[in-house]
XYZ file of C-alpha atoms in Angstrom:
489
model
C 121.241 80.907 97.132
C 119.531 80.150 99.951
C 117.110 82.559 101.755
C 118.593 83.442 104.565
C 115.894 82.600 107.840
C 116.237 85.561 109.333
C 114.310 89.089 109.249
C 113.911 91.222 106.642
C 113.116 94.720 106.557
C 110.368 96.151 104.513
C 110.918 99.874 102.984
C 110.464 102.409 99.905
C 114.083 103.699 98.922
C 113.100 107.310 100.615
C 111.244 106.193 103.724
C 114.487 106.189 106.037
C 116.321 109.432 105.977
C 114.988 110.324 102.567
C 116.473 108.760 99.705
C 119.393 105.678 99.581
C 122.585 106.838 100.395
C 120.889 108.211 103.422
C 118.748 104.444 103.952
C 122.666 103.088 104.057
C 123.608 105.304 106.918
C 120.309 104.684 109.156
C 121.074 100.827 108.397
C 125.081 101.478 109.472
C 124.402 103.852 112.470
C 121.187 102.935 113.474
C 120.163 98.891 112.510
C 123.614 97.585 112.333
C 123.247 93.468 112.168
C 119.296 93.853 112.608
C 118.364 93.056 109.434
C 120.558 89.747 108.754
C 117.612 88.351 106.148
C 118.165 91.317 103.856
C 116.594 94.284 102.924
C 112.955 94.864 100.825
C 113.397 98.118 98.590
C 109.941 98.774 97.260
C 110.049 99.586 93.938
C 112.901 102.313 93.407
C 112.929 102.860 89.223
C 111.336 105.671 87.150
C 107.725 105.100 87.857
C 104.542 107.300 86.336
C 102.582 106.363 89.574
C 101.646 104.587 92.079
C 104.797 104.772 94.108
C 106.560 102.697 91.955
C 104.553 100.200 91.552
C 104.125 101.412 87.479
C 107.886 101.358 86.587
C 109.113 102.631 83.003
C 112.307 100.302 83.226
C 114.189 98.168 85.526
C 117.272 99.038 84.121
C 117.721 102.544 85.787
C 117.026 104.036 89.149
C 115.241 107.149 89.962
C 117.759 109.831 89.919
C 116.253 111.200 93.384
C 116.541 108.193 95.157
C 120.284 107.604 94.019
C 121.624 104.991 91.760
C 122.695 101.359 91.140
C 125.937 101.911 93.597
C 124.058 102.661 96.429
C 121.946 99.145 95.909
C 125.196 97.680 95.332
C 126.758 99.587 98.527
C 123.977 98.130 100.554
C 124.094 94.696 98.857
C 127.318 94.121 100.125
C 126.036 93.317 104.258
C 122.405 92.550 103.184
C 120.679 90.242 100.641
C 118.198 92.535 98.727
C 114.794 91.992 97.356
C 113.289 94.155 94.434
C 109.848 94.087 93.055
C 109.985 93.415 89.217
C 105.918 93.609 88.138
C 106.172 90.755 85.384
C 102.570 91.264 84.622
C 102.387 94.690 83.216
C 104.983 97.893 82.969
C 103.757 101.564 82.730
C 102.224 103.123 79.682
C 104.776 105.828 79.760
C 107.485 103.551 79.439
C 109.838 103.565 76.077
C 108.246 100.740 74.930
C 104.845 101.576 75.283
C 105.300 105.114 74.212
C 107.024 103.407 70.414
C 103.885 101.313 69.709
C 101.775 104.411 70.674
C 103.381 105.950 67.607
C 104.162 103.207 65.245
C 100.866 100.258 66.532
C 101.946 97.319 65.225
C 105.142 98.533 62.908
C 106.997 99.373 66.805
C 109.826 97.246 67.459
C 108.496 96.375 70.555
C 104.927 96.015 69.753
C 104.401 92.256 70.346
C 105.535 92.658 74.186
C 101.733 94.068 74.351
C 98.320 92.318 74.201
C 96.014 93.889 71.438
C 92.648 92.011 72.285
C 92.977 90.213 68.770
C 95.526 88.140 70.371
C 93.597 86.393 72.376
C 89.655 86.455 69.907
C 90.942 86.433 66.939
C 88.107 89.074 65.610
C 89.118 91.118 68.381
C 85.601 90.982 69.838
C 85.114 88.948 73.021
C 81.697 87.822 74.138
C 80.259 89.810 77.241
C 80.049 86.621 78.936
C 83.707 85.290 78.017
C 84.785 89.207 79.863
C 82.406 88.832 83.071
C 84.486 85.283 83.524
C 87.506 87.495 83.918
C 89.200 87.974 87.213
C 88.805 91.912 87.441
C 90.938 94.489 88.950
C 89.200 97.149 86.535
C 85.650 97.713 85.141
C 86.890 96.046 82.644
C 90.190 94.581 81.407
C 90.891 96.656 78.129
C 92.180 100.303 77.435
C 91.638 101.797 74.083
C 94.581 104.395 72.868
C 94.664 105.759 69.244
C 98.055 105.018 66.888
C 99.198 108.583 66.107
C 100.976 107.547 63.069
C 97.591 105.734 61.280
C 94.962 106.724 63.674
C 93.602 103.639 64.041
C 93.150 102.644 67.310
C 94.233 99.487 69.516
C 92.223 98.051 72.511
C 94.812 96.161 74.811
C 94.757 94.337 77.677
C 95.193 96.833 81.248
C 94.648 94.280 84.370
C 95.404 97.462 86.564
C 95.101 100.763 86.867
C 92.983 103.587 88.760
C 92.211 105.830 85.306
C 90.925 104.788 81.846
C 92.720 104.329 79.927
C 94.776 102.577 82.117
C 98.608 103.605 83.135
C 99.857 100.025 83.124
C 99.521 97.763 80.087
C 100.265 94.495 80.562
C 102.822 92.350 78.778
C 102.570 89.232 76.990
C 104.436 86.162 78.201
C 103.855 83.952 75.732
C 105.797 86.518 73.493
C 109.656 86.205 72.777
C 110.292 89.713 73.096
C 108.303 90.060 76.595
C 110.941 87.024 77.841
C 113.919 88.463 76.585
C 112.987 91.819 78.139
C 112.515 90.037 81.915
C 115.931 87.867 81.174
C 117.846 91.286 80.697
C 115.890 92.843 83.663
C 116.666 89.938 85.767
C 120.015 89.623 84.620
C 120.794 93.739 85.279
C 119.400 92.886 88.961
C 122.063 90.293 89.293
C 124.850 92.388 88.228
C 123.992 94.690 90.970
C 123.685 92.585 94.055
C 120.358 91.751 94.009
C 119.365 87.968 95.354
C 115.120 87.816 95.455
C 113.086 88.965 93.228
C 109.389 89.198 93.961
C 107.033 88.710 91.134
C 104.737 91.165 91.973
C 100.376 90.808 90.558
C 102.027 87.364 88.655
C 99.005 86.056 89.260
C 97.277 87.730 86.305
C 100.393 86.814 83.364
C 98.074 83.918 81.643
C 95.286 84.903 79.101
C 93.438 82.502 77.978
C 90.043 82.467 76.203
C 87.427 80.960 77.952
C 89.152 81.316 81.748
C 89.199 83.592 84.420
C 92.719 84.765 83.208
C 93.682 84.337 86.690
C 95.959 81.709 88.166
C 95.328 80.009 85.210
C 96.770 75.779 85.762
C 98.861 74.468 84.570
C 100.244 77.992 82.392
C 100.710 79.606 85.426
C 103.227 76.691 86.431
C 105.059 76.692 83.200
C 105.924 80.286 83.488
C 107.164 79.916 86.924
C 109.212 76.954 85.880
C 110.563 79.042 83.443
C 111.268 82.352 85.270
C 112.688 80.516 87.999
C 115.464 78.678 86.135
C 116.602 81.905 84.759
C 116.968 83.096 88.094
C 118.488 80.262 89.607
C 121.416 80.847 86.870
C 121.740 84.576 88.100
C 121.937 83.084 91.093
C 118.512 84.643 92.591
C 115.695 83.333 94.034
C 112.161 84.655 93.375
C 109.241 84.731 95.631
C 105.634 84.462 93.810
C 103.500 87.471 95.197
C 99.273 86.760 95.048
C 96.493 87.710 96.729
C 93.844 85.571 96.205
C 91.738 82.148 97.833
C 94.679 80.800 99.939
C 93.809 77.488 98.683
C 95.845 79.246 94.921
C 98.339 80.196 97.396
C 98.864 76.538 98.637
C 99.039 75.147 95.320
C 102.716 77.766 94.776
C 103.470 75.904 98.153
C 103.053 72.329 96.978
C 104.904 73.470 93.372
C 108.052 74.056 96.226
C 107.841 78.003 95.615
C 108.101 80.585 98.211
C 104.564 82.042 98.925
C 103.438 84.854 101.172
C 101.162 84.162 104.388
C 98.416 87.110 104.005
C 96.750 85.349 106.444
C 98.665 85.581 109.760
C 98.340 89.493 109.672
C 94.404 89.233 110.510
C 94.780 86.020 112.053
C 97.024 87.724 114.479
C 94.418 91.069 114.861
C 91.644 88.889 115.664
C 93.557 86.744 118.095
C 94.538 89.835 119.950
C 91.382 91.912 119.573
C 89.517 88.834 121.073
C 91.318 87.374 123.767
C 90.956 83.825 121.837
C 93.657 82.205 120.118
C 91.963 78.973 118.815
C 91.665 79.603 115.035
C 95.180 81.119 115.201
C 96.360 77.615 116.485
C 94.749 75.887 114.151
C 95.958 78.038 111.655
C 99.194 77.259 112.496
C 99.336 73.725 113.034
C 98.240 73.741 109.092
C 100.118 76.325 107.019
C 102.671 75.527 104.987
C 106.167 76.578 106.079
C 107.765 77.958 103.201
C 106.391 81.287 103.234
C 107.518 85.314 104.178
C 105.514 85.991 107.151
C 104.614 89.886 107.809
C 101.932 91.819 109.624
C 102.464 95.143 107.687
C 103.188 96.701 105.007
C 102.226 99.341 102.407
C 98.836 98.481 101.338
C 97.048 97.062 104.455
C 95.950 94.093 106.439
C 94.582 91.465 103.911
C 91.278 89.929 104.697
C 89.146 88.935 100.984
C 90.206 87.571 98.859
C 93.005 86.055 100.748
C 90.997 84.804 103.350
C 87.847 83.816 102.097
C 86.256 80.936 104.059
C 88.436 80.875 106.762
C 85.913 83.549 108.882
C 82.512 84.119 109.592
C 81.743 87.831 108.211
C 79.912 88.866 111.101
C 83.353 88.525 113.368
C 85.342 90.176 110.805
C 82.895 93.090 110.969
C 83.522 93.650 114.158
C 86.976 93.389 113.925
C 86.816 95.670 110.888
C 84.297 98.369 113.102
C 86.777 98.300 115.987
C 90.077 99.308 113.260
C 87.788 102.218 112.121
C 86.933 103.216 115.275
C 90.986 103.367 116.177
C 91.732 105.657 112.842
C 91.797 103.159 110.216
C 90.783 103.330 106.695
C 88.828 100.619 104.479
C 89.994 98.982 100.810
C 87.221 97.840 99.349
C 85.898 94.804 96.511
C 85.060 97.088 94.031
C 83.231 93.890 92.059
C 79.711 92.885 93.512
C 80.854 89.373 91.725
C 83.031 89.201 94.487
C 81.269 90.484 97.502
C 80.534 88.152 100.077
C 76.339 87.170 100.033
C 75.915 89.585 103.125
C 77.676 92.461 101.517
C 81.056 91.983 103.088
C 83.191 93.911 100.671
C 86.685 94.220 102.620
C 89.433 93.623 100.825
C 92.203 95.624 102.676
C 92.427 97.049 106.656
C 93.862 99.614 106.802
C 96.398 101.334 109.404
C 99.475 101.282 110.994
C 99.729 97.717 113.240
C 100.578 99.511 116.279
C 97.868 101.947 115.927
C 95.511 98.774 114.917
C 96.032 97.403 117.932
C 95.354 100.674 120.239
C 98.935 102.068 120.415
C 99.289 98.614 123.137
C 103.016 98.219 123.309
C 102.256 94.521 125.013
C 99.578 93.890 122.176
C 102.176 95.098 119.388
C 105.458 93.211 121.371
C 102.359 89.948 121.328
C 101.957 90.298 117.643
C 105.866 89.948 116.309
C 106.557 87.571 119.004
C 103.871 85.607 117.055
C 105.274 86.114 113.807
C 108.516 85.799 114.491
C 107.703 82.053 116.086
C 105.205 81.343 113.077
C 107.841 79.297 110.522
C 108.780 81.193 107.908
C 111.113 84.271 106.554
C 109.773 87.299 109.131
C 109.625 91.216 107.568
C 108.974 94.214 109.159
C 108.125 97.166 107.762
C 109.999 99.817 108.224
C 106.466 102.050 109.883
C 105.947 99.064 112.030
C 109.632 99.278 112.579
C 109.293 102.326 114.434
C 105.892 101.489 116.261
C 104.623 104.600 113.609
C 101.106 105.748 114.020
C 98.462 106.664 112.288
C 99.612 109.518 109.514
C 96.009 110.812 108.835
C 96.739 113.669 108.072
C 98.794 112.153 104.906
C 96.224 109.605 103.587
C 93.860 113.153 103.455
C 95.870 115.373 101.529
C 96.729 112.753 99.306
C 93.543 111.200 98.705
C 94.305 107.720 99.002
C 93.748 106.219 102.357
C 96.733 103.647 102.217
C 99.156 106.833 103.057
C 98.202 106.405 106.531
C 101.062 103.598 107.407
C 103.572 105.368 104.106
C 104.853 108.200 106.038
C 108.901 108.816 105.719
C 110.985 109.576 108.601
C 113.367 112.036 108.427
C 116.651 111.335 110.011
C 116.101 112.836 113.058
C 112.364 111.298 113.263
C 114.504 107.795 113.434
C 116.622 109.189 116.048
C 113.184 109.656 117.962
C 111.461 106.817 117.201
C 114.345 104.846 119.013
C 114.215 106.881 121.790
C 110.661 104.581 122.276
C 110.354 101.888 124.872
C 108.536 99.490 122.493
C 111.110 99.806 119.693
C 114.023 98.930 121.590
C 111.976 96.002 122.879
C 110.846 95.023 119.171
C 115.104 95.946 117.828
C 115.911 92.407 121.044
C 112.959 90.669 119.614
C 114.617 90.498 116.228
C 117.744 90.080 118.359
C 116.931 87.152 119.414
C 115.066 85.749 115.949
C 117.746 86.050 114.343
C 120.467 84.894 116.724
C 118.840 81.884 118.638
C 119.803 78.683 116.969
C 116.321 76.258 117.498
C 114.672 78.745 114.848
C 115.976 76.254 112.425
C 114.835 73.159 113.702
C 111.528 72.139 114.374
C 108.091 74.054 115.436
C 105.120 73.035 117.473
C 101.987 74.458 118.813
C 101.813 73.831 122.435
C 98.280 72.861 123.768
C 96.746 75.788 125.715
C 93.761 77.675 126.741
C 91.613 79.460 124.285
C 93.313 83.177 126.150
C 96.975 81.984 125.528
C 99.237 80.532 122.930
C 102.053 78.418 123.332
C 104.727 78.320 120.119
C 107.703 75.786 120.768
C 110.903 75.695 118.424
C 113.391 72.466 118.950
C 116.984 72.197 118.170
C 119.400 69.262 118.984
C 119.664 70.606 123.266
C 118.683 73.948 122.283
C 114.996 74.847 122.813
C 112.759 78.794 122.801
C 108.986 78.812 123.722
C 106.844 81.363 123.638
C 103.847 81.663 126.276
C 101.420 84.439 125.374
C 98.386 85.419 127.554
C 95.983 87.002 125.677
C 94.021 88.525 128.816
C 96.756 90.921 129.762
C 99.095 90.859 126.221
C 102.246 89.427 128.594
C 104.425 87.416 126.435
C 107.345 85.904 127.747
C 109.841 83.410 126.291
C 111.393 80.194 127.901
C 114.782 79.236 126.492
C 118.025 77.365 126.783
C 120.892 79.529 126.973
C 124.439 79.055 125.684
C 125.649 77.574 129.338
C 122.605 74.863 129.448
C 120.728 76.589 131.738
C 116.729 77.761 131.144
C 116.047 81.473 131.379
C 112.986 83.438 130.932
C 113.086 86.374 128.798
C 110.005 88.928 129.206
C 109.713 90.108 125.258
């Protein structure tokens, strides 16, 4: 199966209308023919937290969202993309609950990673733990086994509480590989065509290493799961937040990757009215990427852009985003901060609000995203030019909720009346339908306060020209009559 070179939508299962049936209705009534690239439905499975990212299983759909029939129905007209958290599963899952009851006697015991699987005596040295790329204060959690009273220390990369609610899986175990195969087989039966391998950078646990993106083992696992997915007519998309060179290694291996650099590059270009860094990046980046501006988390900074920014410049961008109502996710580990203390992991806020709710600046950002080689994804809040949900962030205590508001059908209808939304829909249609986007891409030399990007195929071409002084964007292209036409975005 080939991934379509057209625009995709990213949405939670309940964010556009309330559930999967409403999502289907919204796609049919309001966005018919808009998302020809597919629909990325953020985890619709039963989950114990993290808005779906602590799944209990992938064999069921959370009843409040609907069922697999609803997924299949959406999949009749759209390629469906779902997440598979290959690194971990919920502590509330039947698998881990059985382990909590019976310990090593559990039929699921081999799914997990007691510390003595890596260190025979169960005691890693402080130096070995220090070397591990941490997401928590320490990578382990202790649990008391009900039947025996024995304390088991198991690997838990993620989770905000101790003991963690997300338990790491042992991908070297035959039991885990069979479980992953069962999940992927179920996806295939239900019209799922693309699977994002979430947190895949953490799956290899190897003594004496960082336990993050361990080579060559990471490629061996990707080869295994890639072959399995191909046999099920599924494409895989590894998701790795790391130094950009790590991403580029995946691209060199032929994998799809995420362009986590582009959102910040575009943001700083529009804020500083200077396109020098953006143009340099667009000339040298891998082409086989999924692109985005916004998502359910935030605009990535560290570690994705390490060595690609000066912290003094980044602080100015961050401070302006804070003035515009955004908030920050910070790097917790001191050893991963910059020498001068800069520690911004992600800038959180709707992309529209981060651009000061300026319609022209927002459309310029989308135009650059759509012209950058790759598969463009549009997050549902960005689709409706949503603004920062300060109340949601305050009530929940989670800064990410600033960009996670749900829209009722009435609110969707109101959003569609906005001029900026109609202009965006027109731009999406152009990106979906113009043939030159399957041709050759070029960054045309231009002044530092503008950008010129071009696609050519046979006798067709389209050229994007943006003036960053006034954010005016126009596209020159050859229409079906062979005439050159100018389209003001």
